Amino acid sequence: MPAPTDRLPLAADFPDASEDDWRALVAGVLRKSGSAALPEGADPIAGLSAVTYDGITIRPLYTSGPEPSLPRTPHDGAWDVRTWHRDPDASAMRQAILNDLETGATSLWLTLGEAGLAVDDLGAALEGVYLDMAPITLDAGDRTVEAARALLDLARDVSADQLHGSLGADPIAWRARTGADVGSPAELVELARPYPYLRIVSVDATVYHDAGASDAEEIAVATAVGVAHLRALTEAGLSADEALARIEFRFAVTADQFASIAKLRAARQLWARVAELSGSDERTQRQHAVTSAVMMTRRDPWVNMLRTTIACFAAAVGGADAITVLPFDHAIGLPDDFARRIARNTHAVLHDESSLGRVVDAAGGSSYVETFTAHLAQKAWDRFTAIERAGGALAALDSGDLGTAIVATRDARADDIAHRRAPLTGLTEYALPDEPSLSRVAAPAGPSGGQLAPARWAAEFEALRDRVEGADGRPTVYLATLGPLAQHSARLGFATNLFNAGGFRLEVGEVDGFAASGASVACLCSSDRVYELSAAEAITQLRAAGARHVWLAGRADGADGNVYAGCNALEVLHTTEEATR
């Protein structure tokens, strides 16, 4: 078939459009929609912008950005599929490890000690594992030296240059998590010296993320901790190049994909600068990205599959060297085989089927990502240098300054979740009434007692829902409708979604049906116009029929409280729970 001779017209035949044209069109759409965010003459960019917890303004449109300055990663776009194991049963852990390695995993992350497997059982758990083919990263806290000796004893027949992985030392993270002092990573230098590719330190920034740190805070603290360990390793006799090559960083990635991409890129920029100031040419930061544990929910855990897929995508695009996808049932307990399989297959779909493993620096050149990365790197650098001026990471931790800053960010995020500005699908939005619960073997509780305790984002809503659904008879909220369907359907849908998030049983009907419902709380649902005519009478009728608390969906006066988009949903649900007791 001969090729067509006619030129195929594409964008070249459309009239040129400028950013001013775009602004004018957006402003028109916003005004027609009645947007309160855009007064006459206001800038639509400002009306559609958002601000991160680090104070970075995210604009709706980016047409230019800084020149790409990201240090290139040494790999070709592929990543190490690293699975996490923390089962205290050595036999169960061994079975899970072998299954992972046979079906896609390329390295292992093992938690030992109080939070996982006994160090003495490491040999049993790794029976049948070829340590020259499956790198091991340890996470043993105060048992790190003991665990390192146990691992190296198991690897005694492995050629020194074939042993990869990490001994996993991070005494500062351990102090933050438990309050205990376990010494310096320098004591592992002699153990690791014969193994040129075995890393000594794993800077665990997930400890700070899990406690509530913002992205810039997580990068800044991780960089400060890395510098502290770099000093310790060089003081123990390693050169700057050798010490830098022995350090790995572990960062959390979330379902906020662009923030996670920018975080990994910005973290590499900071560490490259640290290496440069150290006089080293070893400027590559080895990154292990882990899908956030605190973003996971116990309720409707299937949504966690979506969260971890987005987070894994972000880690890959952001250039992580190794990625761990937490199983979707992570917040419930130890994962089952199905959950592990889904986690492994998430890698396979993104790496092989979506071809992310064939792309180096997929976000490079994006005006949005480059700008976001630059701003985040600057914020993180400012915080890092402030930590260093105050005496370093350990001093900032012990003084309480680090904890104070992180708690402030955690509280801001909690407020956004409570008001559903940061929705949690399946929990605060679109909750599934009477959903079947999953049962899992409880995971080891792990150590605690430090300043920085983990705080899962969904915890408060889930605790409230546990109480409501555990109550005898499960309390009812009566959704009282006024007027025809066209008048009350929108607010009825809103109220249904809201009270489902609290786990209440819902009954819908007209106002005069309240008395027969057995409920003690009612929510009136209709339009503002109908409220003007009938709300006062309806509220009086509901109270006369025994309603202890009457909500009104909207902002009209006269009820005991109002529910509306942007209200404090958690507070509303707590008040409702108290009124139903």
Coordinates of C-alpha atoms in Angstrom, one line a residue:
M1 CA 0.0 0.0 0.0
P2 CA 1.6 3.3 -1.0
A3 CA 2.2 5.9 1.7
P4 CA -0.2 8.9 1.5
T5 CA 1.3 12.0 0.0
D6 CA -1.0 14.5 1.8
R7 CA 0.4 16.0 4.9
L8 CA -1.5 15.1 8.1
P9 CA -2.2 18.4 9.9
L10 CA -1.7 18.3 13.6
A11 CA -1.3 21.1 16.2
A12 CA 0.5 23.3 13.6
D13 CA -2.9 24.2 12.1
F14 CA -4.4 25.4 15.4
P15 CA -4.0 29.0 16.4
D16 CA -1.2 29.8 18.8
A17 CA -2.3 30.0 22.4
S18 CA -0.5 31.9 25.1
E19 CA -0.6 31.5 28.9
D20 CA -2.7 34.7 29.0
D21 CA -5.3 33.1 26.8
W22 CA -5.3 30.1 29.1
R23 CA -5.8 32.3 32.2
A24 CA -8.7 34.1 30.6
L25 CA -10.5 30.9 29.6
V26 CA -9.9 29.4 33.1
A27 CA -11.1 32.5 34.8
G28 CA -14.3 32.4 32.7
V29 CA -15.0 28.8 33.6
L30 CA -14.4 29.4 37.3
R31 CA -16.8 32.4 37.4
K32 CA -19.5 30.5 35.5
S33 CA -19.2 27.7 38.1
G34 CA -19.7 30.2 40.9
S35 CA -16.3 29.5 42.4
A36 CA -15.9 31.5 45.6
A37 CA -12.1 31.1 45.2
L38 CA -12.0 33.5 42.3
P39 CA -13.3 37.1 42.9
E40 CA -13.6 39.5 40.0
G41 CA -10.2 40.4 38.8
A42 CA -8.4 37.7 40.8
D43 CA -5.6 35.6 39.3
P44 CA -6.9 32.1 38.3
I45 CA -3.4 30.7 39.0
A46 CA -3.8 31.7 42.7
G47 CA -7.3 30.4 42.8
L48 CA -6.2 26.9 41.7
S49 CA -2.9 26.7 43.5
A50 CA -2.3 24.6 46.6
V51 CA 0.4 24.8 49.3
T52 CA 2.3 21.7 50.6
Y53 CA 3.2 21.1 54.2
D54 CA 6.6 22.5 53.4
G55 CA 5.1 25.8 52.2
I56 CA 5.7 25.1 48.5
T57 CA 3.0 26.5 46.2
I58 CA 1.8 24.1 43.6
R59 CA 0.5 25.9 40.6
P60 CA -2.0 24.5 38.1
L61 CA 0.2 25.1 35.1
Y62 CA 3.9 25.0 34.4
T63 CA 5.3 26.1 31.1
S64 CA 8.9 26.3 32.0
G65 CA 11.3 25.1 34.7
P66 CA 14.9 25.0 35.7
E67 CA 17.4 23.2 33.7
P68 CA 17.6 19.5 34.8
S69 CA 20.4 19.2 37.4
L70 CA 19.6 15.8 38.9
P71 CA 22.6 13.6 39.5
R72 CA 22.1 10.6 37.2
T73 CA 21.5 7.3 38.8
P74 CA 23.9 4.5 38.0
H75 CA 21.3 2.0 36.9
D76 CA 19.5 1.9 33.6
G77 CA 16.0 2.4 34.9
A78 CA 15.6 -1.1 36.3
W79 CA 15.2 -1.5 40.1
D80 CA 15.9 -4.1 42.7
V81 CA 12.6 -5.7 43.9
R82 CA 13.2 -5.9 47.6
T83 CA 10.6 -7.7 49.8
W84 CA 10.3 -7.2 53.6
H85 CA 10.1 -10.0 56.0
R86 CA 9.4 -9.7 59.8
D87 CA 7.7 -13.0 60.7
P88 CA 9.0 -14.2 64.1
D89 CA 8.4 -17.8 62.9
A90 CA 11.6 -18.9 61.1
S91 CA 9.9 -21.7 59.1
A92 CA 7.1 -19.3 57.9
M93 CA 9.7 -16.7 57.0
R94 CA 11.8 -19.2 55.1
Q95 CA 8.8 -20.3 53.1
A96 CA 7.8 -16.7 52.3
I97 CA 11.4 -15.8 51.3
L98 CA 11.8 -18.7 49.0
N99 CA 8.4 -18.1 47.4
D100 CA 9.4 -14.4 46.9
L101 CA 12.7 -15.2 45.3
E102 CA 11.2 -17.8 43.0
T103 CA 8.6 -15.3 41.8
G104 CA 10.3 -12.0 41.2
A105 CA 12.1 -10.7 44.2
T106 CA 15.7 -9.9 43.8
S107 CA 16.7 -9.0 47.3
L108 CA 15.5 -9.3 50.9
W109 CA 14.9 -6.9 53.8
L110 CA 14.8 -8.7 57.1
T111 CA 13.7 -7.4 60.5
L112 CA 15.4 -9.1 63.4
G113 CA 15.1 -8.8 67.2
E114 CA 12.1 -7.6 69.1
A115 CA 10.2 -6.4 66.0
G116 CA 10.8 -9.6 64.0
L117 CA 12.8 -12.8 63.8
A118 CA 15.2 -13.9 66.6
V119 CA 18.8 -13.4 65.5
D120 CA 19.5 -17.0 66.5
D121 CA 16.9 -18.1 63.9
L122 CA 18.5 -16.3 61.0
G123 CA 20.2 -19.4 59.6
A124 CA 17.0 -21.4 59.6
A125 CA 15.1 -18.6 57.9
L126 CA 17.8 -18.3 55.1
E127 CA 18.3 -22.0 54.6
G128 CA 18.3 -22.6 50.8
V129 CA 19.0 -19.0 50.0
Y130 CA 22.0 -18.3 47.8
L131 CA 23.5 -15.2 49.5
D132 CA 25.7 -14.4 46.5
M133 CA 22.5 -14.1 44.4
A134 CA 20.0 -12.6 46.9
P135 CA 21.4 -9.5 48.7
I136 CA 20.3 -9.2 52.3
T137 CA 19.5 -5.9 54.1
L138 CA 19.3 -6.3 57.9
D139 CA 17.1 -4.2 60.2
A140 CA 18.1 -5.3 63.7
G141 CA 18.2 -2.2 65.9
D142 CA 20.1 -2.9 69.1
R143 CA 21.0 -6.4 67.8
T144 CA 22.7 -5.1 64.7
V145 CA 26.2 -6.2 65.5
E146 CA 25.0 -9.7 66.6
A147 CA 22.9 -9.9 63.4
A148 CA 25.8 -8.8 61.2
R149 CA 28.0 -11.5 62.7
A150 CA 25.3 -14.1 62.1
L151 CA 24.9 -13.1 58.5
L152 CA 28.6 -13.0 57.7
D153 CA 29.0 -16.4 59.3
L154 CA 26.3 -17.8 57.0
A155 CA 28.1 -16.2 54.1
R156 CA 31.5 -17.6 55.0
D157 CA 31.6 -19.6 51.8
V158 CA 30.6 -16.7 49.6
S159 CA 33.3 -14.9 47.7
A160 CA 33.9 -11.5 49.4
D161 CA 33.2 -9.5 46.2
Q162 CA 29.9 -11.4 45.6
L163 CA 28.3 -10.4 48.9
H164 CA 26.0 -7.4 48.5
G165 CA 23.3 -5.9 50.7
S166 CA 23.6 -3.9 54.0
L167 CA 24.2 -4.5 57.6
G168 CA 21.5 -1.9 58.2
A169 CA 23.0 0.1 61.1
D170 CA 21.2 3.3 62.0
P171 CA 21.6 4.0 65.7
I172 CA 20.0 7.5 65.4
A173 CA 16.8 6.1 63.9
W174 CA 16.8 3.5 66.7
R175 CA 17.2 6.3 69.3
A176 CA 14.3 8.2 67.7
R177 CA 12.1 5.1 67.7
T178 CA 13.0 3.7 71.2
G179 CA 15.0 6.4 73.1
A180 CA 17.8 3.9 73.5
D181 CA 21.5 4.3 72.6
V182 CA 23.1 1.5 70.7
G183 CA 26.5 3.1 69.9
S184 CA 28.0 4.0 66.5
P185 CA 28.1 2.2 63.2
A186 CA 31.8 2.5 63.4
E187 CA 32.0 -0.8 65.3
L188 CA 30.9 -2.6 62.1
V189 CA 33.7 -1.2 60.0
E190 CA 36.1 -4.1 60.6
L191 CA 33.4 -6.7 60.1
A192 CA 32.5 -5.2 56.7
R193 CA 36.0 -4.3 55.5
P194 CA 36.7 -7.5 53.7
Y195 CA 33.4 -7.2 51.7
P196 CA 33.8 -4.2 49.2
Y197 CA 30.1 -4.2 48.2
L198 CA 28.5 -4.7 51.5
R199 CA 27.0 -1.5 52.9
I200 CA 27.2 -0.7 56.6
V201 CA 24.6 2.0 57.2
S202 CA 21.0 2.2 56.1
V203 CA 19.7 5.7 56.9
D204 CA 16.1 4.9 57.8
A205 CA 14.2 8.1 56.9
T206 CA 10.9 6.2 57.1
V207 CA 11.1 6.6 60.9
Y208 CA 10.6 10.4 60.5
H209 CA 8.0 10.0 57.8
D210 CA 6.0 7.6 59.9
A211 CA 6.0 10.1 62.8
G212 CA 4.5 12.7 60.5
A213 CA 7.4 14.6 58.9
S214 CA 6.9 16.5 55.7
D215 CA 8.9 15.6 52.6
A216 CA 11.5 18.4 53.2
E217 CA 11.8 17.4 56.8
E218 CA 12.3 13.8 55.9
I219 CA 15.1 14.7 53.4
A220 CA 16.7 17.1 55.7
V221 CA 16.8 14.8 58.7
A222 CA 18.0 11.9 56.5
T223 CA 20.8 14.0 55.1
A224 CA 21.8 15.1 58.6
V225 CA 21.8 11.5 59.9
G226 CA 23.8 10.5 56.8
V227 CA 26.4 13.2 57.6
A228 CA 26.6 12.0 61.2
H229 CA 27.2 8.4 60.0
L230 CA 29.7 9.6 57.4
R231 CA 31.7 11.3 60.1
A232 CA 31.6 8.1 62.2
L233 CA 32.8 5.9 59.4
T234 CA 35.6 8.2 58.4
E235 CA 36.7 8.5 62.0
A236 CA 36.8 4.7 62.0
G237 CA 39.4 4.7 59.3
L238 CA 37.4 4.7 56.0
S239 CA 38.2 7.3 53.3
A240 CA 35.3 9.7 52.3
D241 CA 34.9 7.7 49.1
E242 CA 34.8 4.4 51.0
A243 CA 32.4 5.7 53.6
L244 CA 30.0 7.2 51.1
A245 CA 29.9 3.9 49.2
R246 CA 28.9 2.1 52.4
I247 CA 25.7 4.2 53.1
E248 CA 22.2 3.5 51.8
F249 CA 19.1 5.7 52.3
R250 CA 15.6 4.4 52.9
F251 CA 12.7 6.8 52.0
A252 CA 9.0 6.5 52.1
V253 CA 6.9 7.0 49.0
T254 CA 3.2 7.7 49.1
A255 CA 0.2 7.9 46.7
D256 CA 1.0 11.6 46.2
Q257 CA 3.1 10.6 43.2
F258 CA 4.6 13.9 42.1
A259 CA 5.7 14.8 45.7
S260 CA 7.3 11.3 46.0
I261 CA 9.1 11.7 42.6
A262 CA 10.4 15.1 43.7
K263 CA 11.5 13.9 47.1
L264 CA 13.8 11.2 45.7
R265 CA 15.2 13.5 43.2
A266 CA 15.8 16.3 45.7
A267 CA 17.3 13.9 48.2
R268 CA 19.9 12.9 45.7
Q269 CA 20.7 16.6 45.0
L270 CA 21.4 17.2 48.7
W271 CA 23.6 14.1 49.1
A272 CA 25.6 15.0 46.0
R273 CA 26.3 18.4 47.5
V274 CA 27.3 16.8 50.8
A275 CA 29.7 14.5 48.9
E276 CA 31.1 17.4 46.9
L277 CA 31.8 19.3 50.1
S278 CA 33.5 16.2 51.5
G279 CA 35.9 16.3 48.6
S280 CA 34.6 13.0 47.2
D281 CA 33.8 12.0 43.7
E282 CA 31.4 9.3 45.0
R283 CA 28.2 11.5 44.7
T284 CA 25.5 8.9 44.0
Q285 CA 23.0 8.3 46.7
R286 CA 21.8 4.7 46.9
Q287 CA 18.1 4.8 47.6
H288 CA 15.7 2.2 48.9
A289 CA 12.1 3.4 48.5
V290 CA 9.3 1.8 50.6
T291 CA 5.6 2.4 50.1
S292 CA 4.4 4.3 53.1
A293 CA 3.2 2.2 56.0
V294 CA 1.3 5.1 57.6
M295 CA -0.8 5.7 54.5
M296 CA -2.2 2.2 54.7
T297 CA -5.7 1.5 56.1
R298 CA -7.1 -1.5 57.9
R299 CA -10.6 -0.6 56.6
D300 CA -11.3 -1.4 53.0
P301 CA -7.6 -2.6 52.7
W302 CA -8.1 -3.4 49.0
V303 CA -7.7 0.3 48.3
N304 CA -4.2 -0.1 49.6
M305 CA -3.4 -1.9 46.3
L306 CA -4.1 1.3 44.4
R307 CA -2.0 3.4 46.9
T308 CA 1.0 1.1 46.7
T309 CA 0.8 0.9 42.9
I310 CA 0.9 4.7 42.6
A311 CA 3.7 4.9 45.2
C312 CA 5.8 2.2 43.4
F313 CA 5.3 4.1 40.2
A314 CA 6.6 7.2 41.8
A315 CA 9.6 5.4 43.3
A316 CA 10.5 4.0 39.9
V317 CA 10.1 7.4 38.1
G318 CA 11.9 9.1 40.9
G319 CA 14.9 6.8 40.3
A320 CA 14.9 4.6 43.4
D321 CA 17.6 1.8 43.2
A322 CA 15.5 -0.6 45.3
I323 CA 11.7 -0.6 45.9
T324 CA 9.7 -2.4 48.6
V325 CA 5.9 -2.6 48.0
L326 CA 4.2 -3.3 51.3
P327 CA 1.4 -5.9 51.0
F328 CA -2.1 -4.4 51.1
D329 CA -2.9 -6.1 54.4
H330 CA 0.2 -4.6 56.1
A331 CA -1.8 -2.5 58.6
I332 CA -3.8 -5.6 59.7
G333 CA -1.0 -8.0 60.5
L334 CA 1.5 -10.3 58.8
P335 CA 0.7 -10.7 55.1
D336 CA -0.8 -13.8 53.6
D337 CA 0.5 -15.4 50.4
F338 CA -2.1 -13.6 48.2
A339 CA -1.1 -10.2 49.6
R340 CA 2.6 -10.9 49.0
R341 CA 1.8 -12.0 45.4
I342 CA -0.1 -8.8 44.7
A343 CA 2.9 -6.8 46.0
R344 CA 5.3 -8.7 43.8
N345 CA 3.1 -8.4 40.8
T346 CA 2.9 -4.6 41.3
H347 CA 6.6 -4.5 40.4
A348 CA 6.1 -6.9 37.5
V349 CA 3.3 -4.8 35.9
L350 CA 5.2 -1.5 36.3
H351 CA 8.6 -2.8 35.4
D352 CA 7.9 -5.2 32.6
E353 CA 4.4 -4.6 31.2
S354 CA 4.5 -0.8 31.6
S355 CA 8.2 -0.7 30.6
L356 CA 9.3 1.7 33.4
G357 CA 12.4 -0.4 33.8
R358 CA 13.5 0.6 30.3
V359 CA 13.4 4.4 31.0
V360 CA 16.1 6.4 32.8
D361 CA 14.9 9.5 34.6
A362 CA 11.4 9.4 33.2
A363 CA 10.5 12.7 34.9
G364 CA 13.6 14.6 33.6
G365 CA 12.7 17.8 31.7
S366 CA 9.1 18.0 33.1
S367 CA 8.6 21.7 34.0
Y368 CA 6.4 20.8 36.9
V369 CA 8.7 18.1 38.3
E370 CA 11.9 20.1 37.8
T371 CA 10.4 23.1 39.5
F372 CA 9.0 21.1 42.4
T373 CA 12.3 19.3 42.8
A374 CA 14.2 22.5 43.0
H375 CA 11.9 24.1 45.5
L376 CA 11.8 21.0 47.7
A377 CA 15.6 20.7 47.5
Q378 CA 16.0 24.3 48.7
K379 CA 13.5 23.8 51.6
A380 CA 15.3 20.6 52.6
W381 CA 18.8 22.2 52.4
D382 CA 17.7 25.1 54.6
R383 CA 16.4 22.7 57.2
F384 CA 19.4 20.5 56.9
T385 CA 21.8 23.3 57.5
A386 CA 19.7 24.5 60.4
I387 CA 20.0 21.1 62.0
E388 CA 23.8 21.1 61.4
R389 CA 24.1 24.6 63.0
A390 CA 22.2 23.3 66.0
G391 CA 24.8 20.4 66.5
G392 CA 23.6 17.8 64.1
A393 CA 20.8 15.2 63.9
L394 CA 21.4 13.6 67.3
A395 CA 21.4 17.0 69.1
A396 CA 18.2 18.1 67.3
L397 CA 16.6 14.8 68.4
D398 CA 17.7 15.0 72.0
S399 CA 16.8 18.7 72.3
G400 CA 13.2 17.9 71.2
D401 CA 13.4 20.4 68.4
L402 CA 13.2 17.7 65.7
G403 CA 10.1 16.1 67.4
T404 CA 8.4 19.5 67.8
A405 CA 8.7 20.3 64.1
I406 CA 7.5 16.8 63.0
V407 CA 4.6 16.9 65.4
A408 CA 3.5 20.2 64.0
T409 CA 3.4 18.8 60.5
R410 CA 1.6 15.7 61.7
D411 CA -1.1 17.8 63.4
A412 CA -1.6 19.8 60.2
R413 CA -2.0 16.6 58.2
A414 CA -4.4 15.2 60.8
D415 CA -6.5 18.3 60.5
D416 CA -6.7 18.0 56.8
I417 CA -7.8 14.4 57.2
A418 CA -10.4 15.3 59.8
H419 CA -11.9 17.9 57.4
R420 CA -11.5 15.5 54.5
R421 CA -9.4 17.9 52.6
A422 CA -7.0 14.9 52.4
P423 CA -9.5 12.1 51.8
L424 CA -8.8 8.5 52.5
T425 CA -10.8 6.5 50.0
G426 CA -12.7 3.6 51.5
L427 CA -12.6 5.2 55.0
T428 CA -13.3 9.0 55.1
E429 CA -14.8 8.9 51.6
Y430 CA -16.9 6.1 50.1
A431 CA -16.8 3.9 53.1
L432 CA -18.3 0.5 52.6
P433 CA -21.0 -0.3 55.2
D434 CA -20.9 -3.8 56.6
E435 CA -17.6 -4.6 54.8
P436 CA -16.2 -8.1 55.7
S437 CA -13.1 -7.8 57.9
L438 CA -9.8 -9.5 57.1
S439 CA -8.1 -11.6 59.8
R440 CA -4.4 -11.8 59.9
V441 CA -1.8 -13.1 62.4
A442 CA -0.7 -10.2 64.5
A443 CA 2.7 -8.7 63.5
P444 CA 5.3 -8.2 66.3
A445 CA 4.6 -4.9 68.1
G446 CA 8.2 -3.8 67.8
P447 CA 10.1 -1.4 70.0
S448 CA 8.8 1.9 71.3
G449 CA 9.5 4.5 73.9
G450 CA 11.2 7.1 71.7
Q451 CA 10.1 10.6 70.8
L452 CA 9.0 9.7 67.3
A453 CA 6.2 7.1 67.4
P454 CA 4.5 6.1 64.1
A455 CA 1.1 7.6 63.5
R456 CA -1.1 6.0 60.8
W457 CA -3.2 8.5 59.0
A458 CA -6.4 6.5 59.3
A459 CA -6.0 5.6 62.9
E460 CA -8.5 8.1 64.5
F461 CA -11.3 7.4 62.0
E462 CA -10.7 3.6 62.3
A463 CA -10.8 3.7 66.1
L464 CA -14.1 5.6 66.1
R465 CA -15.6 3.2 63.6
D466 CA -14.4 0.2 65.7
R467 CA -16.3 1.7 68.7
V468 CA -19.4 2.4 66.7
E469 CA -19.6 -1.0 65.0
G470 CA -18.7 -2.7 68.2
A471 CA -21.6 -1.2 70.1
D472 CA -24.6 -3.3 70.9
G473 CA -27.2 -2.8 68.3
R474 CA -25.0 -0.5 66.2
P475 CA -26.5 3.0 66.5
T476 CA -28.7 4.5 63.8
V477 CA -28.6 7.9 62.3
Y478 CA -31.9 8.9 60.7
L479 CA -31.6 10.9 57.4
A480 CA -34.7 12.9 57.3
T481 CA -35.6 14.2 53.9
L482 CA -37.7 17.3 53.1
G483 CA -39.3 18.0 49.8
P484 CA -39.1 16.2 46.5
L485 CA -36.2 14.0 45.4
A486 CA -34.7 16.8 43.3
Q487 CA -34.5 19.0 46.4
H488 CA -32.9 16.6 48.8
S489 CA -30.9 14.0 46.8
A490 CA -27.6 15.9 46.7
R491 CA -27.4 16.5 50.4
L492 CA -28.8 13.1 51.2
G493 CA -25.9 11.6 49.2
F494 CA -23.4 13.9 51.1
A495 CA -24.8 12.9 54.5
T496 CA -24.9 9.2 53.6
N497 CA -21.2 9.3 52.6
L498 CA -20.3 11.2 55.8
F499 CA -22.1 9.0 58.3
N500 CA -21.0 5.8 56.5
A501 CA -17.4 6.9 57.4
G502 CA -18.4 6.6 61.1
G503 CA -19.9 3.1 60.7
F504 CA -23.4 4.1 61.7
R505 CA -26.5 2.2 60.5
L506 CA -28.5 4.6 58.3
E507 CA -32.2 4.9 57.8
V508 CA -33.7 7.3 55.3
G509 CA -37.3 8.6 55.4
E510 CA -39.5 11.6 55.8
V511 CA -39.5 13.6 59.1
D512 CA -42.6 11.9 60.5
G513 CA -40.9 8.5 60.2
F514 CA -38.2 9.3 62.8
A515 CA -40.1 8.2 65.9
A516 CA -40.5 4.6 64.5
S517 CA -36.8 4.4 63.6
G518 CA -35.4 3.9 67.1
A519 CA -32.7 6.5 66.3
S520 CA -31.5 9.2 68.6
V521 CA -29.8 11.3 66.0
A522 CA -31.2 12.8 62.9
C523 CA -29.8 14.7 59.9
L524 CA -32.1 16.9 57.9
C525 CA -31.5 16.8 54.2
S526 CA -32.9 19.3 51.6
S527 CA -32.1 22.5 49.7
D528 CA -31.7 25.9 51.1
R529 CA -35.0 27.0 49.6
V530 CA -36.9 24.2 51.3
Y531 CA -35.1 24.9 54.6
E532 CA -36.4 28.5 54.5
L533 CA -39.9 27.2 54.4
S534 CA -39.8 24.1 56.5
A535 CA -36.6 23.5 58.4
A536 CA -37.7 25.1 61.7
E537 CA -40.9 23.1 61.9
A538 CA -39.1 19.9 60.9
I539 CA -36.4 20.4 63.6
T540 CA -39.1 21.0 66.3
Q541 CA -40.9 17.8 65.1
L542 CA -37.7 15.7 65.3
R543 CA -36.9 17.0 68.8
A544 CA -40.4 16.3 70.0
A545 CA -40.1 12.7 68.6
G546 CA -37.0 12.2 70.8
A547 CA -34.0 13.3 68.8
R548 CA -31.1 14.1 71.1
H549 CA -29.1 15.7 68.3
V550 CA -30.3 17.1 65.0
W551 CA -27.8 17.8 62.3
L552 CA -28.7 19.9 59.2
A553 CA -26.9 19.2 55.9
G554 CA -26.0 22.7 54.8
R555 CA -25.4 25.9 56.6
A556 CA -29.0 27.0 57.6
D557 CA -29.6 27.9 61.2
G558 CA -31.7 26.2 63.8
A559 CA -30.2 22.7 64.2
D560 CA -27.8 21.5 66.8
G561 CA -25.0 21.4 64.2
N562 CA -24.3 21.5 60.5
V563 CA -22.6 19.1 58.1
Y564 CA -21.2 20.5 54.9
A565 CA -18.2 20.1 52.6
G566 CA -15.2 21.2 54.6
C567 CA -16.7 20.6 58.0
N568 CA -14.7 18.7 60.6
A569 CA -16.0 15.3 59.8
L570 CA -14.2 13.6 62.6
E571 CA -15.6 16.0 65.1
V572 CA -19.1 15.5 63.7
L573 CA -18.8 11.7 64.0
H574 CA -17.5 11.9 67.5
T575 CA -20.4 14.1 68.5
T576 CA -22.8 11.7 66.8
E577 CA -21.3 8.7 68.6
E578 CA -21.7 10.5 72.0
A579 CA -25.4 11.4 71.2
T580 CA -26.2 7.7 70.4
R581 CA -24.9 6.3 73.7

